[in-house]
């Protein structure tokens, strides 16, 4: 299966089919990604204005066997949006001109948007309709909704509202052969055949291009509250989560684990940031609550705190009594990645393990890494989802360059352990090109074979985002 | 593509591979379905005890090109579990011996069970662990969890907890070639490749056999409450739902629409059943609430009632003040299908339409059916999901036999209208064999082609449940 480059002849052919300004030479910003690991080939960029134009582009690429890279906001962390020198120059299709709000249905708690809409704009449009679109992540000012669906993005509210997959009711998409699937349903119940929607979600642009989506909205909580409670251990944190859920049901919006190491990094690198405790605890959790009217979040959190004290799960805590205090608590959690960045990690990992295995995982991880060398570990993240950011740093006073030779071993050690604990080596960032080898190593072989068969069935020429997710044929 | 029958030679081959009592001649109960529309061929039944035995069966069927019908509880309403005379005698594989509880993880809100476990037993195992498995439907005492997943079953709690798809974290399954996919993950976040889980869910046994599942559990609500409120129209019911959601968030477990016709049928056929109103309202809704501790459901419902009265959405209402009263209100809703059965329908429909279009749909449906003949319509169901049971009955005093000639026209009329309103002609029952032609008529052609390609890729010999969901090749 040989692919052809998006050369002058192909581009001239496209120019004859599309408005004059649809195609442009490669602009460097489409050829870079946030961590600077992948560099795209200078090729051609298409900026379609409609689903029909996307279909025209894919029909032409399908016929000419030209590789296609779908491009959203470019914020992916695993190289899914960058095709390097491993194949012929691709046609990059950016959805940035397809940003229309198709329709809001407040009564139905549904919004339909084009795939190029920025995530923060989707949130804003929901708010203007008196509703909440709960998908929230660091890159929301740049990420586009099509990309967040193609990668099944997560973020801080997954515990309550689910990930991107769970928030999508329907898709409009162009399949690799250039045909348009009109699947922009807004039905909550529809059992009519195979679930093509969930197949495209998380396929990272390898099975088609999402052009529009209908998304679930939620009521805006009437009042929100936040607390940070110290816990003796990750095991105590998990017990506290169960207790809080029994008392507060689905109203817990976030439950984040914070390790002493992260607070120490903040104290060292961001000394002006106010920390909630003078004596730093080994572990603490941030609990965020959104309640319908009729009950005070601070009171509800105080009741949880009291039960946790009685049960010996918790020794100290701070409950926000105002929105300003609430923001201050969140600020601690939100600055942890910045503290990490300033210290400089040896290796970072986006992993998940079954929630009840987290305590053992953390103990065992510490032991195995100590056997490799003297390093500090900041393990924090979305405990309620079993999703840990397990980041490894140089020992105090040492430089990360002294650990270069260890990086691959550290990554392998953490990923092997994750796999042993029935976990995932990509909890929310996806496979892209960075983790294709990991997926082959850790993935179930029967699933991998089924993925290859599905890829071959829907994209027989292999034009869609070659090299991402599914390995290139030899 | 020719399939071969499960003949004596094939059965002898299987007997050599499996324990003696695995295979049995056809027992009539595997060849019938609840509505008596489909009749299976006398064939052979396999009762495997393990996933490995299921794999052995599928490997043999795959090699010999013998059709396979997966069999759960046999409660499906669309003939997905019965292969008639349209092909050679199949191997029926019943999961009834694979009923083990694999593990409960109360801390993680997860239960892992074998596919043959009865749905009510899954609910019970969850309750024993202090948790709720919220999937609940009329057939729960017979339906097996593998079948409810294969058909993506719905029920009364979808509004709050989602359908079967939304409640599944991982699957173990045997693919059509007899290979075992070890996908029994219990991770909440796992972005490692295509979503094979959601592809098998809702595929109705045409892409493989689910042998085990890990399922999401929820906290048991501390207190539950129920009210029935009258509303002037379906439009008012939808406004009331939005208002109730703003006040009560995710704690609304069910929101059911009831039409006067259903209450009249109850009064006529079940005169001892206590109805909540002497003067029957044109429309009313049943609201069910499950709250974490700290607030009385009756008070919360009273507050909604009061707001609804003020807003003119509602004129009268009954709020249960005890569990007995609550059961009495639910009993009205739950007996509506029995009332329908006693009257005897001309045609019944399991449809969904976008929630905000329901009022117009109901008006237009009444007009179009009136043009066909003198009939009564009982339209009720899961309003919060847009899922209506739209059932058509003879005029007062007339016999359904007088409407035989109209049945196909009535069905076509309702399904055409549903399609015009962007709805689904199978909201929760699936396609099976009953609605294959409907899916071809109303389904998106690009999706149908993709389904064929996926079926061909994963089941190249077409052995899995031939004739269900995907049409047989000519």
mmCIF file of N, CA and C in Angstrom, chain B residues 108 113 151 235 243 254 334 385:
data_model
loop_
_atom_site.group_PDB
_atom_site.id
_atom_site.type_symbol
_atom_site.label_atom_id
_atom_site.label_comp_id
_atom_site.label_asym_id
_atom_site.label_seq_id
_atom_site.Cartn_x
_atom_site.Cartn_y
_atom_site.Cartn_z
ATOM 1 N N UNK B 108 -14.554 1.007 44.353
ATOM 2 C CA UNK B 108 -14.452 1.524 42.984
ATOM 3 C C UNK B 108 -15.809 1.686 42.333
ATOM 4 N N UNK B 113 -19.041 -9.410 36.322
ATOM 5 C CA UNK B 113 -19.897 -10.598 36.314
ATOM 6 C C UNK B 113 -19.786 -11.320 34.978
ATOM 7 N N UNK B 151 -27.786 -5.718 23.452
ATOM 8 C CA UNK B 151 -28.895 -4.940 22.889
ATOM 9 C C UNK B 151 -28.940 -3.518 23.430
ATOM 10 N N UNK B 235 -45.954 19.903 26.141
ATOM 11 C CA UNK B 235 -45.044 21.050 26.196
ATOM 12 C C UNK B 235 -44.844 21.506 27.644
ATOM 13 N N UNK B 243 -37.509 22.790 34.678
ATOM 14 C CA UNK B 243 -37.564 23.453 35.982
ATOM 15 C C UNK B 243 -37.129 22.498 37.101
ATOM 16 N N UNK B 254 -36.353 9.386 37.409
ATOM 17 C CA UNK B 254 -37.284 9.052 36.326
ATOM 18 C C UNK B 254 -38.234 10.224 36.132
ATOM 19 N N UNK B 334 -46.630 1.509 36.288
ATOM 20 C CA UNK B 334 -46.202 0.162 35.902
ATOM 21 C C UNK B 334 -47.335 -0.700 35.349
ATOM 22 N N UNK B 385 -36.036 10.972 28.448
ATOM 23 C CA UNK B 385 -35.114 10.443 27.433
ATOM 24 C C UNK B 385 -35.637 10.651 26.019
#
